[in-house]
Amino acid sequence: MHLRIAPGDLTETVVDAVVNAANSSLLGGGGVDGAIHRRGGPDILDECRHLRETTLPEGLPAGEAVATTAGQLPARWVIHAVGPVHSTREDRSPTLASCYREALRVAGEIGARSVAFPAISAGVYGWPMDDAARIAVETVRDVASRQPTEASGVEEVVFVPFGADAESAFREHLSD
Ligand code: APR
């Protein structure tokens, strides 16, 4: 599994699957979630609504991931992952790491060979960017070390930081 960085807009990233920083409702929101639904069009929300009406009546718990169509996006799938809201009282790092692990598991299941991630939880959910980038890179590297049993078939992971601070945080951890 090859890891690389491509700063910019996740919705324009040309990969098989883009990972959405969703919320548990799966019914859209701001940030990258808003951008994906805006640019991807209504087919994504239609599939999310169908998931809520069938297999996910309670919504998608934090740390978990589920795939839908990517609608009009260049990607073929959106893998929705729900990040934890940052807390100073409890360490939710395992839940944030689970977003990356589960998204890559789902990617392996659907046959995605390339996957692009935003900095999950590092926006509205308040996670400090440097730590969010560290967890992202460490977790993806750990999954890569366990291939082919985990995320088999995923050949490339692209980190798509948004903004200069995010980019330098990811570049720093990718060079570790
Ligand atoms: N491309 C790449 N990254 C983006 C984009 C984009 N188009 N838009 C925002 N980002 C970045 C943000 O700058 C941040 O670094 O994605 C990272 C995650 O931020 P959010 O999208 O706010 O996601 P998160 O912090 O996980 O909060 C999730 O926000 O948008 C709502 O519905 C979403 O309730 C959920 C919550």
Coordinates of N, CA and C and ligand atoms in Angstrom, one line a residue:
M1 N 0.9 -1.2 0.0 CA 0.0 0.0 0.0 C 0.9 1.2 0.0
H2 N 0.7 2.1 -1.0 CA 1.5 3.3 -1.1 C 0.7 4.5 -0.5
L3 N 1.4 5.3 0.3 CA 0.7 6.5 0.9 C 1.3 7.7 0.3
R4 N 0.4 8.7 0.0 CA 0.9 10.0 -0.5 C 0.0 11.1 -0.1
I5 N 0.4 12.3 -0.3 CA -0.3 13.5 0.1 C -0.7 14.3 -1.1
A6 N -2.0 14.8 -1.2 CA -2.4 15.6 -2.3 C -3.3 16.7 -1.8
P7 N -2.7 17.8 -1.3 CA -3.4 18.9 -0.7 C -4.5 19.4 -1.7
G8 N -5.6 19.8 -1.1 CA -6.6 20.4 -2.0 C -8.0 20.0 -1.6
D9 N -8.9 19.9 -2.6 CA -10.3 19.6 -2.4 C -10.6 18.1 -2.6
L10 N -11.0 17.5 -1.5 CA -11.2 16.0 -1.6 C -12.2 15.7 -2.7
T11 N -13.2 16.6 -2.9 CA -14.2 16.2 -3.9 C -13.7 16.2 -5.3
E12 N -12.5 16.7 -5.5 CA -11.9 16.7 -6.9 C -10.8 15.6 -7.0
T13 N -10.6 14.9 -5.9 CA -9.5 13.9 -6.0 C -9.9 12.7 -6.8
V14 N -9.1 12.3 -7.7 CA -9.4 11.2 -8.6 C -8.9 9.9 -8.0
V15 N -9.7 9.3 -7.3 CA -9.4 8.0 -6.7 C -10.7 7.1 -6.8
D16 N -10.6 5.8 -6.4 CA -11.8 5.0 -6.5 C -12.8 5.4 -5.4
A17 N -12.3 5.7 -4.2 CA -13.2 6.0 -3.1 C -12.7 7.2 -2.3
V18 N -13.6 8.2 -2.0 CA -13.2 9.3 -1.1 C -13.9 9.0 0.2
V19 N -13.2 9.4 1.3 CA -13.8 9.1 2.6 C -14.4 10.4 3.1
N20 N -15.7 10.4 3.5 CA -16.4 11.6 4.0 C -16.2 11.6 5.5
A21 N -16.0 12.8 6.0 CA -16.0 13.1 7.5 C -17.5 13.4 7.8
A22 N -18.2 12.3 8.0 CA -19.7 12.4 8.2 C -20.1 12.6 9.6
N23 N -21.4 12.7 9.9 CA -21.9 12.6 11.2 C -22.8 11.4 11.3
S24 N -23.2 11.0 12.5 CA -23.9 9.8 12.6 C -25.2 9.7 11.9
S25 N -25.8 10.9 11.6 CA -27.1 10.9 10.9 C -26.9 10.5 9.5
L26 N -25.8 10.7 8.9 CA -25.5 10.4 7.5 C -26.4 11.3 6.6
L27 N -26.9 12.3 7.1 CA -27.9 13.1 6.3 C -27.2 14.5 5.9
G28 N -25.9 14.5 5.9 CA -25.2 15.8 5.4 C -24.9 16.7 6.6
G29 N -24.2 17.8 6.2 CA -23.7 18.7 7.2 C -22.8 19.8 6.5
G30 N -21.8 20.3 7.2 CA -21.0 21.3 6.6 C -19.7 20.7 6.2
G31 N -18.6 21.5 6.2 CA -17.3 20.9 6.0 C -17.2 20.0 4.7
V32 N -16.4 19.0 4.9 CA -16.2 18.1 3.7 C -17.5 17.4 3.4
D33 N -18.3 17.1 4.4 CA -19.6 16.4 4.3 C -20.4 17.3 3.3
G34 N -20.5 18.6 3.6 CA -21.3 19.5 2.8 C -20.7 19.5 1.4
A35 N -19.4 19.6 1.2 CA -18.8 19.7 -0.1 C -19.1 18.4 -0.9
I36 N -19.0 17.3 -0.3 CA -19.3 16.0 -1.0 C -20.7 15.9 -1.5
H37 N -21.7 16.3 -0.6 CA -23.1 16.3 -1.0 C -23.4 17.3 -2.1
R38 N -22.8 18.5 -1.9 CA -23.1 19.6 -2.9 C -22.5 19.2 -4.3
R39 N -21.3 18.7 -4.3 CA -20.7 18.4 -5.6 C -21.1 17.0 -6.1
G40 N -21.4 16.1 -5.2 CA -21.8 14.7 -5.6 C -23.2 14.6 -6.1
G41 N -24.1 15.5 -5.6 CA -25.5 15.5 -6.0 C -26.4 14.6 -5.1
P42 N -27.6 14.5 -5.4 CA -28.6 13.9 -4.6 C -28.6 12.4 -4.5
D43 N -27.9 11.7 -5.4 CA -27.9 10.3 -5.3 C -27.2 9.8 -4.1
I44 N -26.2 10.6 -3.6 CA -25.5 10.2 -2.4 C -26.4 10.2 -1.2
L45 N -27.2 11.3 -1.1 CA -28.1 11.4 0.1 C -29.2 10.4 0.0
D46 N -29.7 10.1 -1.3 CA -30.7 9.1 -1.4 C -30.2 7.8 -0.9
E47 N -29.0 7.4 -1.2 CA -28.5 6.1 -0.6 C -28.3 6.2 0.9
C48 N -27.9 7.3 1.4 CA -27.7 7.5 2.8 C -29.1 7.3 3.5
R49 N -30.1 8.0 2.9 CA -31.4 7.9 3.5 C -31.9 6.4 3.5
H50 N -31.6 5.7 2.4 CA -32.0 4.3 2.3 C -31.3 3.5 3.4
L51 N -30.0 3.8 3.7 CA -29.3 3.1 4.8 C -30.0 3.3 6.1
R52 N -30.4 4.6 6.3 CA -31.1 4.9 7.6 C -32.4 4.2 7.7
E53 N -33.1 4.0 6.6 CA -34.4 3.3 6.6 C -34.3 1.8 6.7
T54 N -33.1 1.3 6.5 CA -32.9 -0.2 6.4 C -31.9 -0.6 7.5
T55 N -30.6 -0.7 7.1 CA -29.6 -1.3 8.0 C -29.1 -0.4 9.1
L56 N -29.3 0.9 9.0 CA -28.8 1.8 10.0 C -29.8 2.8 10.6
P57 N -30.9 2.2 11.2 CA -32.0 3.0 11.7 C -31.5 4.0 12.7
E58 N -30.5 3.6 13.5 CA -30.0 4.5 14.6 C -28.9 5.4 14.1
G59 N -28.6 5.3 12.8 CA -27.4 6.1 12.3 C -26.1 5.3 12.4
L60 N -25.0 5.9 11.9 CA -23.7 5.2 11.9 C -22.9 5.7 13.2
P61 N -22.6 4.8 14.0 CA -21.8 5.1 15.2 C -20.4 5.7 14.9
A62 N -19.9 6.5 15.8 CA -18.6 7.1 15.6 C -17.6 5.9 15.5
G63 N -16.6 6.1 14.6 CA -15.6 5.0 14.5 C -15.9 4.0 13.4
E64 N -17.2 4.1 12.9 CA -17.6 3.1 11.8 C -17.7 3.8 10.5
A65 N -17.8 2.9 9.4 CA -17.7 3.4 8.1 C -18.7 2.6 7.2
V66 N -19.3 3.3 6.2 CA -20.2 2.6 5.3 C -20.1 3.3 3.9
A67 N -20.2 2.5 2.8 CA -20.0 3.0 1.5 C -21.3 3.3 0.8
T68 N -21.3 4.4 -0.1 CA -22.4 4.6 -1.0 C -21.8 5.0 -2.3
T69 N -22.7 5.2 -3.3 CA -22.2 5.8 -4.6 C -21.6 7.2 -4.3
A70 N -20.8 7.6 -5.3 CA -20.2 8.9 -5.2 C -20.9 9.9 -6.1
G71 N -22.0 9.5 -6.7 CA -22.8 10.4 -7.5 C -22.0 11.0 -8.7
Q72 N -22.0 12.3 -8.7 CA -21.3 13.1 -9.8 C -19.8 13.3 -9.5
L73 N -19.3 12.8 -8.4 CA -17.9 13.0 -8.0 C -17.0 12.2 -9.0
P74 N -15.7 12.6 -9.2 CA -14.8 11.8 -10.0 C -14.6 10.4 -9.4
A75 N -14.7 10.3 -8.1 CA -14.6 8.9 -7.4 C -15.8 8.1 -7.7
R76 N -15.6 6.8 -7.5 CA -16.7 5.8 -7.7 C -17.6 5.6 -6.5
W77 N -16.9 5.7 -5.3 CA -17.7 5.5 -4.0 C -17.3 6.6 -3.1
V78 N -18.3 6.9 -2.2 CA -18.0 7.7 -1.0 C -18.0 6.7 0.2
I79 N -17.0 6.7 1.0 CA -17.0 5.9 2.2 C -17.2 6.9 3.4
H80 N -18.4 6.8 4.0 CA -18.8 7.7 5.1 C -18.2 7.2 6.4
A81 N -17.4 8.0 7.1 CA -16.8 7.6 8.4 C -17.2 8.7 9.3
V82 N -17.6 8.2 10.5 CA -18.0 9.2 11.6 C -16.9 9.4 12.6
G83 N -16.3 10.5 12.6 CA -15.2 10.8 13.6 C -15.8 11.1 14.9
P84 N -14.9 10.9 16.0 CA -15.3 11.3 17.3 C -15.2 12.9 17.5
V85 N -16.0 13.5 18.3 CA -15.8 14.9 18.6 C -14.7 14.9 19.6
H86 N -13.7 15.8 19.4 CA -12.6 15.9 20.3 C -13.0 16.2 21.8
S87 N -12.4 15.5 22.7 CA -12.7 15.7 24.1 C -11.4 15.9 24.9
T88 N -11.4 16.8 25.9 CA -10.3 16.9 26.8 C -10.4 16.0 28.0
R89 N -11.7 15.5 28.2 CA -11.9 14.7 29.4 C -11.6 13.2 29.1
E90 N -11.8 12.8 27.9 CA -11.5 11.4 27.6 C -10.7 11.2 26.3
D91 N -9.9 10.2 26.3 CA -9.1 10.0 25.1 C -9.9 9.2 24.0
R92 N -10.3 9.9 23.0 CA -11.1 9.2 22.0 C -10.2 8.8 20.8
S93 N -8.9 8.8 20.9 CA -8.0 8.4 19.8 C -8.4 7.1 19.2
P94 N -8.7 6.0 20.0 CA -9.0 4.7 19.4 C -10.2 4.8 18.4
T95 N -11.2 5.7 18.7 CA -12.3 5.9 17.8 C -11.9 6.6 16.6
L96 N -11.1 7.5 16.7 CA -10.6 8.2 15.5 C -9.8 7.2 14.6
A97 N -8.9 6.5 15.2 CA -8.1 5.5 14.5 C -9.0 4.5 13.8
S98 N -10.1 4.1 14.5 CA -11.1 3.2 13.9 C -11.7 3.7 12.6
C99 N -11.9 5.0 12.5 CA -12.4 5.5 11.3 C -11.6 5.2 10.1
Y100 N -10.2 5.3 10.2 CA -9.3 4.9 9.1 C -9.3 3.5 8.9
R101 N -9.2 2.7 10.0 CA -9.2 1.2 9.8 C -10.5 0.7 9.2
E102 N -11.6 1.2 9.7 CA -12.9 0.7 9.1 C -13.1 1.2 7.7
A103 N -12.7 2.4 7.4 CA -12.9 2.9 6.0 C -12.0 2.0 5.0
L104 N -10.8 1.6 5.5 CA -10.0 0.8 4.6 C -10.5 -0.6 4.5
R105 N -11.1 -1.1 5.6 CA -11.8 -2.4 5.6 C -12.9 -2.4 4.5
V106 N -13.7 -1.4 4.6 CA -14.8 -1.2 3.6 C -14.3 -1.1 2.2
A107 N -13.2 -0.3 2.1 CA -12.6 -0.2 0.7 C -12.2 -1.5 0.2
G108 N -11.6 -2.3 1.0 CA -11.2 -3.7 0.6 C -12.3 -4.5 0.2
E109 N -13.4 -4.4 0.9 CA -14.7 -5.2 0.6 C -15.3 -4.8 -0.7
I110 N -15.3 -3.5 -1.0 CA -16.0 -3.0 -2.3 C -15.1 -3.1 -3.5
G111 N -13.8 -3.3 -3.2 CA -12.8 -3.4 -4.4 C -12.2 -2.1 -4.8
A112 N -12.2 -1.2 -3.9 CA -11.5 0.1 -4.2 C -10.0 -0.1 -4.1
R113 N -9.3 0.4 -5.1 CA -7.9 0.2 -5.1 C -7.2 1.5 -4.6
S114 N -7.9 2.6 -4.7 CA -7.2 3.9 -4.2 C -8.3 4.6 -3.3
V115 N -7.8 5.1 -2.2 CA -8.7 5.8 -1.2 C -8.2 7.1 -0.8
A116 N -9.0 8.1 -0.7 CA -8.5 9.5 -0.3 C -9.2 9.8 1.0
F117 N -8.4 10.3 2.0 CA -9.0 10.7 3.3 C -8.8 12.2 3.5
P118 N -9.9 12.9 4.1 CA -9.7 14.2 4.7 C -9.1 14.0 6.1
A119 N -8.9 15.1 6.8 CA -8.4 15.0 8.2 C -9.6 14.9 9.1
I120 N -10.1 13.7 9.2 CA -11.3 13.4 10.0 C -11.2 14.0 11.4
S121 N -12.3 14.6 11.8 CA -12.5 15.2 13.1 C -11.7 16.5 13.4
A122 N -10.9 16.9 12.4 CA -10.0 18.0 12.6 C -10.7 19.4 12.3
G123 N -11.9 19.3 11.9 CA -12.7 20.6 11.6 C -13.7 20.9 12.7
V124 N -14.9 20.8 12.3 CA -16.1 21.0 13.3 C -15.9 20.2 14.6
Y125 N -15.3 19.0 14.4 CA -15.3 18.2 15.6 C -14.0 18.5 16.5
G126 N -13.3 19.5 16.1 CA -12.3 20.1 17.0 C -11.1 19.4 17.4
W127 N -10.7 18.4 16.7 CA -9.5 17.6 17.0 C -8.3 18.4 16.6
P128 N -7.3 18.6 17.4 CA -6.1 19.3 17.1 C -5.4 18.7 15.8
M129 N -5.1 19.6 14.8 CA -4.7 19.0 13.5 C -3.5 18.1 13.6
D130 N -2.5 18.5 14.4 CA -1.3 17.7 14.4 C -1.6 16.3 14.9
D131 N -2.4 16.2 15.9 CA -2.7 14.9 16.5 C -3.6 14.1 15.5
A132 N -4.5 14.8 14.8 CA -5.4 14.2 13.9 C -4.5 13.6 12.7
A133 N -3.5 14.3 12.3 CA -2.7 13.8 11.2 C -1.8 12.7 11.7
R134 N -1.3 12.8 12.9 CA -0.5 11.7 13.5 C -1.3 10.4 13.5
I135 N -2.5 10.4 14.0 CA -3.4 9.2 14.1 C -3.7 8.7 12.8
A136 N -4.0 9.6 11.8 CA -4.3 9.2 10.5 C -3.2 8.4 9.8
V137 N -2.0 9.0 9.9 CA -0.8 8.3 9.2 C -0.4 7.1 10.0
E138 N -0.4 7.1 11.3 CA 0.0 5.9 12.0 C -0.9 4.8 11.8
T139 N -2.2 5.0 11.8 CA -3.2 4.0 11.6 C -3.1 3.4 10.2
V140 N -3.0 4.2 9.2 CA -2.9 3.7 7.8 C -1.7 2.9 7.6
R141 N -0.6 3.4 8.2 CA 0.7 2.6 8.1 C 0.5 1.2 8.8
D142 N -0.2 1.2 9.9 CA -0.4 -0.1 10.7 C -1.3 -1.0 9.8
V143 N -2.3 -0.5 9.1 CA -3.1 -1.3 8.3 C -2.3 -1.9 7.1
A144 N -1.4 -1.0 6.6 CA -0.6 -1.4 5.4 C 0.3 -2.6 5.9
S145 N 0.8 -2.5 7.1 CA 1.7 -3.6 7.6 C 1.0 -4.9 7.8
R146 N -0.3 -4.8 7.8 CA -1.1 -6.1 8.0 C -1.7 -6.6 6.7
Q147 N -1.4 -5.9 5.6 CA -2.0 -6.4 4.4 C -1.3 -7.8 4.1
P148 N -1.9 -8.7 3.4 CA -3.2 -8.6 2.7 C -4.4 -9.0 3.6
T149 N -4.1 -9.3 4.9 CA -5.3 -9.8 5.7 C -6.2 -8.6 5.9
E150 N -5.7 -7.4 6.0 CA -6.6 -6.2 6.2 C -6.5 -5.4 4.9
A151 N -7.7 -4.8 4.6 CA -7.7 -3.9 3.4 C -7.1 -4.4 2.2
S152 N -7.3 -5.7 2.0 CA -6.6 -6.3 0.8 C -7.1 -5.7 -0.5
G153 N -6.3 -5.4 -1.4 CA -6.7 -4.8 -2.6 C -6.5 -3.3 -2.7
V154 N -6.4 -2.7 -1.5 CA -6.1 -1.3 -1.5 C -4.7 -1.0 -1.8
E155 N -4.4 -0.3 -2.9 CA -3.0 -0.1 -3.3 C -2.5 1.2 -2.9
E156 N -3.4 2.2 -2.8 CA -2.9 3.6 -2.6 C -3.8 4.3 -1.7
V157 N -3.3 5.0 -0.7 CA -4.0 5.9 0.2 C -3.5 7.3 0.0
V158 N -4.4 8.2 -0.2 CA -4.1 9.6 -0.5 C -4.6 10.5 0.7
F159 N -3.8 11.2 1.3 CA -4.2 12.2 2.4 C -4.5 13.5 1.7
V160 N -5.6 14.1 1.9 CA -6.0 15.4 1.3 C -6.2 16.4 2.3
P161 N -5.1 17.0 2.8 CA -5.3 18.1 3.8 C -5.8 19.4 3.1
F162 N -6.5 20.1 3.9 CA -7.2 21.3 3.4 C -6.6 22.5 4.1
G163 N -5.8 23.3 3.4 CA -5.2 24.5 4.1 C -3.7 24.2 4.5
A164 N -3.0 25.2 4.7 CA -1.5 25.2 5.0 C -1.2 24.4 6.3
D165 N -1.9 24.7 7.3 CA -1.6 24.0 8.6 C -1.8 22.5 8.5
A166 N -2.9 22.1 7.8 CA -3.2 20.7 7.7 C -2.1 20.1 6.8
E167 N -1.7 20.7 5.7 CA -0.7 20.2 4.8 C 0.6 20.0 5.6
S168 N 1.0 21.0 6.3 CA 2.3 20.8 7.0 C 2.3 19.7 8.1
A169 N 1.1 19.6 8.7 CA 1.0 18.5 9.7 C 1.1 17.1 9.1
F170 N 0.4 16.9 7.9 CA 0.5 15.6 7.3 C 1.9 15.4 6.7
R171 N 2.5 16.4 6.1 CA 3.8 16.2 5.5 C 4.8 15.8 6.6
E172 N 4.6 16.4 7.8 CA 5.6 16.1 8.9 C 5.4 14.6 9.3
H173 N 4.2 14.2 9.5 CA 4.0 12.8 10.0 C 4.3 11.8 8.9
L174 N 4.1 12.2 7.6 CA 4.4 11.2 6.5 C 5.9 11.1 6.4
S175 N 6.7 12.1 6.9 CA 8.1 12.0 6.7 C 8.8 11.3 8.0
D176 N 7.9 11.0 9.0 CA 8.4 10.3 10.2 C 9.1 9.0 9.8
Ligands
APR1 N1 -11.6 18.8 1.0 C1 -10.7 18.4 1.9 N2 -10.8 18.7 3.2 C2 -11.8 19.5 3.6 C3 -12.8 20.0 2.7 C4 -12.6 19.6 1.3 N3 -13.5 20.0 0.4 N4 -13.6 20.8 3.4 C5 -13.2 20.8 4.7 N5 -12.1 20.0 4.8 C6 -11.3 19.7 5.9 C7 -11.4 20.6 7.1 O1 -10.6 21.8 6.9 C8 -10.9 19.8 8.2 O2 -9.5 19.8 8.2 O3 -11.7 18.5 6.4 C9 -11.3 18.4 7.8 C10 -12.5 17.8 8.6 O4 -13.4 18.9 8.9 P1 -15.0 18.7 8.9 O5 -15.4 18.6 7.5 O6 -15.5 19.8 9.7 O7 -15.2 17.3 9.6 P2 -15.2 16.9 11.1 O8 -14.3 17.8 11.9 O9 -14.9 15.4 11.1 O10 -16.6 17.2 11.6 C11 -17.7 16.4 11.1 O11 -18.9 18.4 10.5 O12 -19.4 18.8 8.3 C12 -19.9 18.3 9.5 O13 -21.6 16.8 8.9 C13 -20.3 16.9 9.4 O14 -21.3 16.9 11.5 C14 -20.2 16.5 10.8 C15 -19.0 17.2 11.3

